[in-house]
Amino acid sequence: MTGAGEGDGGDASGGRGDRLSEAVAALRTVADDGVDFDGLVVRRGSDGLRFAVPGAEHRGLDAADFDARAREHAAHVREWYVWHQEMPQEPAQWDFLRWVERADEYHPPDRRGRLTRGGGVAREWGQLSVQVRLADPGRERGRDAGGSSRGADGDRRRRRYTLRHVDDADTPAGQLEGYTDPHDARRLRKEDDRGRYRPLSTAPTLQRGWAFVDLEPAELVRAVEGFYPATVANWHREREGELDVTHWEETVARQTGIYGVVQTWNRGEGHEHVDWVAEACCDDSQCLKRREWEYDADTPLSVDSGDGVFPCREPCSLVVAAARRWTRLEAEESRTYEFELTPSEKAQVEEIVDAVADGRAGEVREADFADGANRYRARFLRAKRFEDGDLCGVPTDRDEEDGSGGDTDDSAGEEAGGDGAADDGCGESGR
Amino acid sequence: MSEALLVVAHGSHLNPASSAPARDHADRIRAAGAVGEVREAYWKEEPSLRNGLRTVVAEEVYVVPLFVSEGYFTEEVIPRELRLDFEAADWDSDGTGAGSVTLEPADVDKTVHYCGPVGTHDAMSDVIIRRAETVTGDPGVGPDVGLAVVGHGTKRNENSAKAVEYHADRIRDRDRFAEVRALFMDEEPEVDDVTDHFQSEDVVVVPLFIADGYHTQEDIPADMGLSEEGSGRGEYDVPARVDGHDVWYAGAVGTEPLMADVILERAADAGADVEARTGADAAGSARAGGD
């Protein structure tokens, strides 16, 4: 298998001082320690050096023979060098960059061929499309007119990454708004396509229209982490069998301040309430992380944990904040109300709840009167069935009839300001 | 030994401006090349405090809370979420004297230097003064001008007021401004009657807040009579004429670029090999609100 201009047939140009020569020399230097990487095996035996790749093995080599054999299998040697000398060595980053190009699935000659041809190799990470190719950065940037020799050509190639929204993966990067600073991803993740604030980075509402082009490996990881913070680190831990999952019970028990109240929601009556939380917040339609936390280590939740690439290792701050509100609401007892509705009106109420829950309320067409969540339909229902804001005139609280209805809304204290508790979450005072 | 700086901040589920200062200051520090690795972590945003340290590559991490005062967050929430075995007594502080403590987090193989909040660092006094300069556009602002340093104030945490009074005292001692007062939203003396506290016709009001949000853009301007309650975010004149005074309202001091240097000072005090300042202390920074 031969890639464009470089297979494992070797690189006999023999130039010294180039990157391949550095790689060969470096490989020879570590032979005493032994190398076993992506099919390349190098050892020092009693009779000299051993060099082996799949389908070829050479023993008893002196330094000159070793170098010659290594140059014949340049792809193997280059890949070993790239992954041990040039790529970020931090284990999670290294693992992620290997995953991006499916390094474990293809041996170096094949891999380099795939990375060189066309657009290279692409993978999806949440709503990100990561594309990697082996390219000559100098030539692509139009800076370097040289590089005509075959050896130099292979020598110049570096891994370069393009990052786009998955829905823009087929759009040429030049037609998207280009970014070069990977830290800009931190700002892009903060708004959706409609300019609305995204408090949850892994919500499936990442905005489109941007492209990070020509990123170096470490820059790629920065940008990916800018969009989806800490996903690489936790994904890597999971692959190593070391993901430290913190389950609901433990997360809730740790809360203090205004969130301490959530502890009272667990009353030894099963975990149905936590199933509802996960179904509301953690479904793939709401968050692209794959939920790994359960009620506790011995009690799994009954709802689907999702298909995301990267794991969710504990209930996030959004879930805890929502749970605080539900803890209060769920303290209420149910009551029996009596409403007069036509069958279609009952169905319409259900359609409206569905439309809001599925985030499609804003998409219902202006004149689609068949849709119960249509605005005119909702206005008609209100005009007909509401009296003073009450459905069918039935007061929400019985007490309201004597005018002492309790308003329990404390949203100001929760986020917008106010001084609800030691942890009022106003997010600006930083007390 | 490689070193990293982790700026920890509150963040918000509702207000995008809440995390902007942490992000902007991290960028300034990075651009200046002052520290090799700069990361952020948030209580309400991502990466969470729980995940913050595992996004850091370096083994030596200087954790600087972008908070105004010592208290619930710096002494309880942040150490707990970072899995640091920390007691408030470790700082041996009177409320404004926290330095740093070296600790080993439970979930990552790193050394953490847990620093006191930016708000109580001495250099914060300079940022308040810089804020007064930028809002008035006058690098020499002071002799005929009154300065109000405004805090949230809360009866639950006396340190909240201490930090404000600490800087007001330090700035007063410099004899640069005609008058300096510490005022509060939720306790006496209150910012509502700001002009009652000053003889000077010009009064600069600098809230000792990290980020602009409901308090700094709606509450305080409305309390002072700069805007109608509910008139919307940032809808006030600078200066605004109130009871015969010109009130120069600066917005949250935490958005001032010079704040990045306070973060670096905190790390340097804890032993970080900080190579440079950000350059934000160079003259001529833009007027307030420009960043």
XYZ file of C-alpha atoms in Angstrom:
722
model
C 0.000 0.000 0.000
C 1.524 3.218 -1.127
C 0.360 6.671 -0.199
C 0.796 9.701 -2.373
C 4.517 10.028 -2.748
C 5.381 7.977 0.285
C 4.707 4.399 1.142
C 6.735 1.989 3.101
C 8.847 1.343 0.023
C 11.257 3.603 1.712
C 12.939 6.833 1.176
C 16.354 6.290 -0.349
C 17.150 9.905 -1.016
C 19.644 9.586 1.783
C 19.872 13.238 2.640
C 21.347 13.842 6.054
C 20.186 16.429 8.522
C 16.593 16.006 7.438
C 13.730 14.878 9.650
C 13.881 11.241 8.549
C 17.581 11.081 9.365
C 16.844 12.520 12.794
C 14.148 9.920 13.298
C 16.423 7.051 12.237
C 19.195 8.236 14.519
C 16.796 8.682 17.412
C 15.380 5.206 16.881
C 18.864 3.670 16.875
C 19.639 5.535 20.090
C 16.716 3.976 21.964
C 17.306 0.468 20.585
C 18.850 -0.630 23.872
C 15.554 0.100 25.626
C 13.609 -1.667 22.906
C 10.792 -0.284 20.761
C 7.489 -1.987 20.039
C 5.138 0.501 18.463
C 2.502 0.234 15.723
C 4.150 -2.934 14.351
C 7.684 -1.577 14.469
C 10.005 -3.632 16.666
C 13.572 -2.595 17.430
C 15.867 -4.386 19.886
C 19.503 -4.891 20.575
C 20.414 -8.560 20.556
C 23.678 -10.353 21.211
C 24.396 -10.342 17.483
C 23.591 -6.708 16.873
C 20.455 -4.687 16.197
C 17.119 -6.121 15.190
C 14.676 -4.192 13.026
C 11.252 -5.606 12.217
C 8.009 -4.373 10.700
C 5.067 -6.520 9.604
C 6.349 -8.660 6.720
C 10.036 -7.893 7.176
C 12.601 -8.714 9.831
C 16.315 -8.022 9.936
C 18.721 -9.203 12.631
C 22.362 -8.763 13.422
C 22.508 -5.241 12.008
C 25.339 -2.805 12.555
C 24.565 0.901 12.701
C 24.893 1.500 8.955
C 22.738 -1.533 8.070
C 20.202 -0.498 10.664
C 19.931 2.992 9.190
C 19.503 1.598 5.697
C 16.726 -0.770 6.789
C 15.048 1.971 8.739
C 15.056 4.219 5.678
C 13.456 1.436 3.657
C 10.553 1.494 6.077
C 10.373 5.235 6.436
C 6.663 5.373 7.263
C 7.134 3.222 10.349
C 10.125 5.195 11.483
C 8.481 8.545 10.837
C 5.365 7.551 12.741
C 7.372 6.348 15.699
C 9.248 9.633 15.718
C 6.152 11.775 15.292
C 4.339 10.099 18.164
C 7.290 10.138 20.525
C 9.020 13.384 19.659
C 6.588 15.723 17.987
C 3.085 15.089 19.256
C 1.996 16.333 22.707
C 3.101 13.675 25.180
C 0.458 14.353 27.815
C -1.373 10.992 27.819
C -4.940 12.237 27.287
C -3.961 14.544 24.430
C -1.806 11.845 22.864
C -4.612 9.309 23.102
C -7.129 11.744 21.610
C -4.907 12.647 18.679
C -4.384 8.940 17.944
C -8.142 8.365 18.141
C -8.818 11.199 15.694
C -6.895 9.454 12.928
C -7.806 5.902 13.974
C -4.128 5.188 14.532
C -4.842 1.880 16.196
C -6.676 0.621 13.115
C -4.089 1.289 10.420
C -0.407 0.531 10.293
C 1.873 3.446 9.517
C 2.243 3.081 5.713
C -1.505 2.742 5.252
C -2.193 5.436 7.812
C 0.115 7.954 6.183
C -1.464 7.179 2.845
C -4.928 7.852 4.209
C -3.771 11.045 5.852
C -2.155 12.281 2.664
C -4.935 11.562 0.201
C -7.788 13.991 -0.334
C -9.081 15.558 2.828
C -7.340 13.050 5.060
C -9.244 11.401 7.899
C -12.279 12.831 9.749
C -14.043 11.902 12.979
C -16.899 13.317 15.005
C -16.625 14.478 18.608
C -20.055 15.617 19.711
C -21.054 18.184 17.107
C -17.451 18.721 16.057
C -15.989 17.351 12.873
C -12.243 16.891 13.293
C -10.289 16.463 10.087
C -6.611 15.579 9.993
C -4.303 15.394 7.045
C -0.599 15.172 6.356
C 0.280 18.344 4.573
C 3.196 20.529 3.759
C 2.430 23.609 5.817
C 5.031 25.762 4.093
C 3.622 24.997 0.673
C 0.008 25.391 1.789
C 0.688 28.717 3.327
C 2.538 29.737 0.165
C 5.590 30.699 2.148
C 8.118 28.174 0.948
C 8.822 27.745 -2.739
C 11.277 24.907 -2.140
C 10.566 21.325 -1.250
C 10.798 19.746 -4.646
C 12.742 16.602 -3.763
C 10.871 13.503 -2.718
C 12.708 13.169 0.553
C 12.164 16.761 1.475
C 8.528 16.431 0.523
C 7.877 13.627 2.982
C 10.004 15.447 5.459
C 7.973 18.617 5.362
C 4.631 17.023 5.897
C 3.052 17.670 9.221
C -0.286 16.759 10.686
C -2.676 19.655 10.305
C -6.204 19.759 11.613
C -9.425 21.393 10.516
C -12.289 21.743 12.974
C -15.864 22.488 11.899
C -19.421 21.888 12.989
C -20.475 18.425 11.804
C -23.180 20.033 9.675
C -20.483 22.144 7.983
C -18.151 19.212 7.397
C -18.780 19.266 3.657
C -18.547 23.024 3.367
C -15.123 24.229 2.232
C -13.385 25.900 5.146
C -12.884 28.971 2.965
C -16.641 29.536 2.884
C -16.844 29.545 6.665
C -15.634 32.190 9.076
C -12.019 31.256 9.669
C -10.341 31.091 13.066
C -6.712 30.385 13.914
C -6.555 30.949 17.696
C -7.849 27.766 19.352
C -8.848 29.735 22.450
C -11.558 31.463 20.406
C -13.553 28.231 20.707
C -14.329 29.251 24.315
C -16.294 32.213 23.006
C -17.937 30.439 20.074
C -19.412 27.851 22.411
C -21.240 30.485 24.441
C -23.982 31.254 21.891
C -26.212 29.177 19.662
C -27.151 30.020 16.079
C -29.822 32.409 17.332
C -27.389 34.234 19.603
C -28.847 32.743 22.756
C -26.562 32.014 25.705
C -25.556 28.364 26.060
C -24.857 27.559 29.714
C -24.254 23.891 28.845
C -21.354 23.419 26.442
C -22.386 19.910 25.479
C -25.959 20.809 24.559
C -26.582 19.833 20.911
C -26.974 23.482 19.946
C -23.462 24.378 18.891
C -23.509 27.254 16.429
C -22.418 26.712 12.822
C -20.530 28.743 10.281
C -16.992 28.768 11.666
C -13.849 26.799 10.854
C -10.520 26.410 12.584
C -8.021 25.685 9.848
C -4.440 24.478 9.780
C -4.253 23.770 13.507
C -1.233 22.043 14.978
C -1.892 19.004 17.179
C -1.773 20.785 20.539
C -3.872 23.610 19.110
C -6.502 21.138 17.985
C -6.823 19.750 21.497
C -7.127 23.304 22.864
C -9.911 24.136 20.426
C -11.796 20.890 21.101
C -11.490 21.520 24.845
C -12.623 25.085 24.220
C -15.885 23.776 22.776
C -16.280 20.813 25.132
C -14.263 21.457 28.301
C -12.688 18.486 30.098
C -14.193 15.962 27.664
C -10.787 14.774 26.460
C -9.462 14.238 29.977
C -12.495 12.271 31.157
C -12.793 10.260 27.935
C -9.166 9.254 28.326
C -9.685 8.252 31.937
C -12.587 6.094 30.848
C -10.452 4.388 28.189
C -7.843 3.673 30.826
C -10.522 2.217 33.099
C -9.961 5.056 35.563
C -13.024 7.258 35.204
C -13.979 8.423 38.675
C -17.752 8.546 38.511
C -19.597 10.462 41.223
C -23.191 9.303 41.452
C -26.280 11.364 42.232
C -26.468 10.438 45.881
C -22.862 11.464 46.532
C -23.108 14.667 44.493
C -26.246 15.747 46.310
C -24.795 14.894 49.714
C -21.872 17.234 49.032
C -24.046 20.297 48.308
C -24.167 23.216 50.726
C -25.628 26.716 50.680
C -28.788 27.066 48.627
C -28.215 23.675 47.012
C -28.152 21.752 50.284
C -31.941 21.521 50.070
C -31.686 18.942 47.275
C -30.632 16.388 49.905
C -34.188 16.463 51.215
C -35.491 15.218 47.876
C -34.015 11.754 48.522
C -36.324 10.118 51.031
C -35.507 6.478 50.627
C -38.503 6.121 48.338
C -36.676 4.869 45.291
C -35.079 6.878 42.556
C -37.951 7.620 40.211
C -37.409 11.345 40.759
C -33.813 11.028 39.569
C -34.979 9.086 36.515
C -37.145 12.090 35.694
C -34.187 14.445 36.146
C -32.023 12.370 33.809
C -34.833 12.035 31.287
C -35.377 15.798 31.372
C -31.751 16.949 31.292
C -29.409 14.175 30.220
C -31.116 12.719 27.164
C -29.076 12.865 23.938
C -31.496 15.483 22.667
C -30.361 17.774 25.497
C -26.729 16.867 26.195
C -24.157 15.001 24.118
C -22.317 13.528 27.072
C -23.019 9.878 27.819
C -24.328 9.696 31.374
C -22.226 7.355 33.476
C -23.536 8.419 36.880
C -26.472 6.572 38.408
C -28.492 6.987 41.584
C -25.654 5.368 43.488
C -23.025 2.787 42.672
C -25.480 -0.068 43.241
C -28.648 1.501 41.860
C -28.728 2.269 38.147
C -31.306 4.667 36.789
C -34.011 3.280 34.530
C -33.528 5.717 31.660
C -31.187 5.589 28.683
C -27.711 6.960 29.307
C -27.146 8.124 25.724
C -24.719 7.302 22.947
C -22.207 10.137 23.300
C -18.513 9.584 22.577
C -17.422 11.231 25.817
C -18.699 10.368 29.294
C -20.473 12.450 31.938
C -18.898 11.629 35.259
C -21.306 13.345 37.650
C -24.469 15.460 37.745
C -23.435 18.875 36.414
C -24.173 22.261 37.971
C -27.145 22.741 35.648
C -28.710 19.486 36.846
C -28.088 20.425 40.477
C -29.588 23.895 39.988
C -32.638 22.420 38.248
C -32.944 19.784 40.972
C -33.026 22.519 43.575
C -36.125 23.950 41.925
C -37.713 20.525 41.556
C -37.008 19.740 45.187
C -39.206 22.686 46.138
C -41.901 21.964 43.566
C -42.011 18.271 44.415
C -42.636 19.054 48.059
C -46.199 19.915 47.050
C -48.961 17.345 47.344
C -51.112 16.651 44.306
C -54.670 17.865 44.284
C -57.703 17.003 42.258
C -58.860 19.777 39.966
C -61.884 19.714 37.758
C -61.595 21.283 34.297
C -64.050 21.372 31.401
C -62.122 20.710 28.170
C -63.085 19.247 24.833
C -61.068 16.168 23.850
C -59.201 18.292 21.320
C -58.388 20.885 23.967
C -56.938 18.256 26.272
C -54.854 16.939 23.373
C -53.789 20.487 22.581
C -52.486 21.053 26.116
C -50.412 17.897 25.703
C -49.155 19.063 22.325
C -48.075 22.388 23.800
C -46.140 20.670 26.592
C -44.478 18.413 24.029
C -43.586 21.331 21.781
C -41.919 23.234 24.615
C -40.177 20.124 25.974
C -38.838 19.240 22.556
C -37.738 22.782 21.846
C -39.940 23.116 18.762
C -42.371 25.740 20.030
C -40.525 28.455 18.130
C -40.629 26.473 14.902
C -44.380 25.989 14.620
C -45.466 27.757 11.473
C -47.526 30.886 11.768
C -50.567 29.494 9.930
C -50.237 25.800 10.771
C -53.596 25.516 12.503
C -53.315 21.716 12.596
C -50.566 22.026 15.222
C -51.840 22.372 18.757
C -48.767 24.440 19.643
C -49.578 26.992 16.952
C -49.660 30.452 18.458
C -53.159 31.332 17.262
C -54.435 27.977 18.530
C -52.870 28.667 21.929
C -54.302 32.185 21.992
C -57.740 30.870 21.111
C -57.541 28.325 23.924
C -56.549 31.050 26.347
C -59.285 33.382 25.152
C -61.899 30.676 25.589
C -60.730 28.820 28.676
C -58.764 31.210 30.878
C -60.405 33.459 33.432
C -58.062 35.875 35.175
C -55.146 33.668 34.179
C -56.696 30.494 35.599
C -57.473 27.524 33.401
C -61.300 27.281 33.259
C -61.391 29.779 36.093
C -60.215 27.145 38.580
C -57.844 28.801 41.088
C -54.424 27.151 41.435
C -54.508 27.494 45.206
C -57.748 27.116 47.146
C -56.438 29.915 49.349
C -56.444 32.196 46.334
C -60.170 32.417 46.535
C -59.774 34.506 49.674
C -56.949 36.472 48.073
C -53.975 35.182 50.051
C -52.372 33.097 47.314
C -48.725 32.322 48.031
C -46.218 33.265 45.387
C -43.272 30.987 45.884
C -41.223 32.258 42.978
C -37.715 33.044 44.115
C -35.972 33.220 40.780
C -34.342 36.511 41.686
C -32.609 34.881 44.590
C -31.427 32.019 42.478
C -29.576 33.690 39.653
C -30.576 37.189 38.794
C -29.498 38.755 42.011
C -31.057 39.127 45.380
C -29.535 37.753 48.493
C -31.242 34.404 48.829
C -28.510 32.601 50.688
C -24.798 32.399 51.212
C -24.558 30.977 47.715
C -26.985 33.190 45.863
C -25.428 32.409 42.532
C -25.648 35.931 41.228
C -22.374 35.220 39.511
C -21.022 38.740 39.531
C -20.242 39.642 43.100
C -17.759 36.840 43.530
C -17.984 37.103 47.266
C 8.960 21.785 36.867
C 6.193 22.961 34.586
C 3.741 25.458 36.039
C 0.173 26.378 35.246
C -2.264 29.021 36.361
C -5.882 28.028 36.979
C -8.229 30.983 37.330
C -11.383 29.926 39.148
C -14.538 32.016 38.891
C -18.238 31.865 39.631
C -19.797 31.916 36.156
C -23.539 31.814 35.607
C -26.240 29.713 33.985
C -28.064 32.873 32.898
C -25.625 35.723 32.360
C -22.865 35.342 29.750
C -21.039 38.405 31.129
C -20.364 36.565 34.372
C -17.504 34.468 33.011
C -16.155 37.087 30.601
C -13.601 38.603 33.014
C -11.992 35.238 33.813
C -11.794 34.413 30.125
C -10.480 37.825 29.120
C -7.857 37.980 31.862
C -6.692 34.454 31.026
C -6.256 35.579 27.419
C -4.298 38.660 28.488
C -1.989 36.561 30.650
C -1.526 34.062 27.827
C -0.876 36.773 25.257
C 1.754 38.315 27.510
C 3.487 34.943 27.847
C 3.508 35.442 31.600
C 2.731 31.814 32.442
C 3.204 28.719 30.298
C -0.284 27.320 30.752
C -3.404 29.271 31.692
C -6.778 27.632 32.258
C -10.117 28.608 33.772
C -12.678 26.684 35.789
C -16.110 27.732 37.022
C -18.690 26.977 39.671
C -21.556 27.374 37.180
C -19.877 26.913 33.812
C -17.364 24.579 32.226
C -14.941 23.201 32.875
C -16.480 22.803 36.297
C -14.361 23.236 39.401
C -14.609 19.465 39.741
C -12.987 18.947 36.343
C -10.717 21.989 36.248
C -7.485 20.472 37.510
C -7.660 17.544 35.109
C -7.602 19.923 32.137
C -4.183 21.149 33.277
C -1.016 19.506 31.956
C 1.536 21.041 34.331
C 2.228 19.352 37.646
C 2.480 22.560 39.617
C -0.768 24.545 39.572
C -1.419 28.006 40.992
C -5.125 28.320 41.670
C -6.305 31.926 41.889
C -9.955 32.604 42.812
C -11.421 35.482 40.825
C -13.558 36.425 43.801
C -13.889 39.634 45.765
C -13.616 38.414 49.316
C -12.691 35.538 51.560
C -15.662 33.502 52.622
C -18.041 30.784 51.573
C -16.677 30.302 48.060
C -12.965 30.620 48.719
C -13.001 28.723 51.998
C -15.623 26.075 51.381
C -16.888 25.604 47.827
C -13.695 25.932 45.784
C -11.451 23.725 47.957
C -14.181 21.099 48.253
C -14.842 21.004 44.520
C -11.111 20.915 43.703
C -10.805 18.058 46.193
C -8.328 19.938 48.373
C -7.965 19.067 52.012
C -8.243 22.679 53.144
C -9.449 24.420 56.270
C -10.141 28.138 56.379
C -7.725 28.325 59.306
C -4.923 27.264 56.938
C -4.910 30.797 55.591
C -4.574 32.268 59.058
C -6.402 35.340 57.814
C -8.290 38.115 59.543
C -10.608 38.357 56.554
C -8.351 40.158 54.113
C -4.996 38.507 54.725
C -5.178 35.180 52.860
C -1.921 34.253 51.164
C -1.518 30.762 49.782
C -1.432 27.155 50.924
C 0.242 24.229 49.155
C -1.963 21.141 48.897
C -2.284 17.808 47.088
C -5.643 17.317 45.374
C -7.253 13.903 45.782
C -8.025 13.145 42.129
C -4.949 14.263 40.171
C -1.240 13.829 40.705
C -0.410 17.493 41.042
C 0.695 20.089 43.540
C -1.761 22.928 44.035
C -0.881 26.321 45.439
C -4.252 27.572 46.562
C -4.178 31.367 46.675
C -6.352 33.943 48.347
C -8.921 35.776 46.217
C -7.858 38.617 43.936
C -10.230 40.988 45.723
C -8.206 41.178 48.917
C -4.791 41.520 47.310
C -3.112 44.878 47.886
C -2.726 45.365 44.125
C -6.506 45.522 43.898
C -6.325 49.084 45.246
C -4.408 50.025 42.099
C -7.074 48.459 39.909
C -9.794 50.482 41.650
C -7.805 53.644 41.010
C -7.198 52.607 37.414
C -10.923 52.107 37.053
C -11.472 55.660 38.256
C -8.957 56.863 35.678
C -10.539 54.977 32.818
C -14.122 55.961 33.591
C -13.226 59.644 33.810
C -10.648 59.486 31.026
C -8.340 61.392 33.359
C -5.051 59.694 34.349
C -4.635 62.290 37.086
C -8.138 61.981 38.537
C -8.268 62.595 42.249
C -7.719 65.943 44.007
C -11.212 67.403 43.530
C -13.004 64.114 43.250
C -14.757 61.786 45.671
C -14.316 58.027 45.272
C -16.920 55.498 46.382
C -15.858 51.856 46.527
C -19.075 49.847 46.488
C -19.515 46.320 47.778
C -22.328 43.818 47.777
C -22.317 43.587 51.541
C -24.114 40.822 53.336
C -24.814 40.118 56.931
C -23.872 36.501 56.381
C -20.275 37.228 55.519
C -18.555 40.075 57.290
C -15.496 39.585 55.078
C -17.516 40.845 52.132
C -17.525 44.323 53.670
C -13.987 44.018 55.026
C -12.502 43.760 51.543
C -14.292 46.941 50.444
C -13.285 48.848 53.559
C -9.729 47.560 53.291
C -9.231 49.085 49.852
C -11.137 52.250 50.676
C -8.791 52.758 53.662
C -5.677 52.054 51.614
C -6.714 54.454 48.865
C -7.702 57.142 51.393
C -4.251 56.841 52.962
C -2.672 57.792 49.649
C -4.292 61.241 49.811
C -5.015 61.138 46.112
C -8.775 61.642 46.204
C -10.536 64.417 48.044
C -12.747 61.843 49.784
C -12.981 58.067 49.806
C -15.984 56.088 51.111
C -16.925 52.433 51.326
C -20.609 51.952 50.469
C -22.816 48.873 50.121
C -25.862 47.496 48.364
C -27.230 45.503 51.263
C -25.947 47.195 54.396
C -25.104 50.586 55.845
C -23.766 52.913 54.628
C -25.868 52.332 51.535
C -25.048 53.316 48.002
C -28.628 54.592 47.542
C -27.704 57.885 49.106
C -24.329 58.137 47.423
C -24.334 61.905 47.064
C -25.092 62.393 50.780
C -21.654 60.994 51.553
C -19.640 63.441 49.448
C -18.839 67.158 49.428
C -17.047 66.946 46.048
C -19.126 67.778 43.000
C -17.578 64.882 41.055
C -18.011 61.424 42.514
C -16.504 58.298 40.955
C -18.302 55.093 41.905
C -16.359 51.844 41.501
C -18.180 48.612 42.422
C -15.850 45.980 43.841
C -17.525 43.292 41.757
C -15.899 40.740 39.482
C -18.363 40.799 36.611
C -21.056 43.017 35.188
C -24.543 41.690 35.671
C -27.816 42.487 37.316
C -26.243 44.088 40.410
C -23.761 46.342 38.662
C -25.796 47.188 35.575
C -29.323 47.491 36.977
C -29.454 47.383 40.777
C -26.748 49.844 41.713
C -27.443 52.384 38.918
C -31.122 52.349 39.899
C -30.302 52.617 43.626
C -28.193 55.701 42.940
C -30.860 57.241 40.727
C -28.784 56.992 37.552
C -31.491 55.003 35.828
C -35.047 53.921 36.310
C -35.562 50.516 37.888
C -36.015 48.028 35.074
C -34.838 50.472 32.430
C -32.480 47.845 31.105
C -28.881 46.889 31.300
C -26.299 49.624 31.244
C -28.861 52.353 30.508
C -27.250 55.262 32.356
C -25.180 58.301 31.525
C -21.527 58.665 32.474
C -21.327 61.063 34.136
C -24.904 61.348 35.343
C -26.191 64.440 37.145
C -27.595 63.510 40.581
C -28.515 66.006 43.302
C -25.986 68.568 42.139
C -23.189 66.033 41.713
C -21.667 64.435 38.621
C -21.629 60.712 39.290
C -19.117 58.730 37.239
C -20.271 55.153 37.518
C -17.554 52.680 36.493
C -19.248 49.272 36.377
C -17.563 46.180 37.764
C -13.903 46.736 38.549
C -13.216 43.096 37.666
C -13.474 43.810 33.950
C -10.558 46.265 34.124
C -7.603 44.846 32.145
C -5.173 45.616 34.978
C -6.993 42.939 36.985
C -4.960 40.369 35.054
C -1.888 41.600 36.885
C -3.521 40.999 40.266
C -4.044 37.391 39.241
C -0.351 37.171 38.382
C 0.600 38.856 41.660
C -1.353 36.232 43.569
C 0.486 33.449 41.721
C 3.862 35.173 42.147
C 3.272 35.615 45.874
C 2.654 31.863 46.065
C 5.988 31.177 44.384
C 5.085 30.981 40.699
C 7.810 31.746 38.208
C 5.850 34.582 36.652
C 7.980 36.028 33.918
C 6.182 39.194 33.029
C 3.256 41.390 33.719
C 0.567 41.629 31.094
C 1.413 45.158 30.072
C -2.016 46.310 31.160
C -0.286 48.626 33.614
C 1.072 50.643 30.701
C -0.484 54.069 30.432
C -3.478 54.895 28.316
C -5.831 51.989 28.702
C -9.194 52.582 27.119
C -12.050 54.192 28.963
C -14.272 52.003 31.043
C -16.742 49.907 29.150
C -14.418 49.641 26.214
C -13.496 46.057 26.944
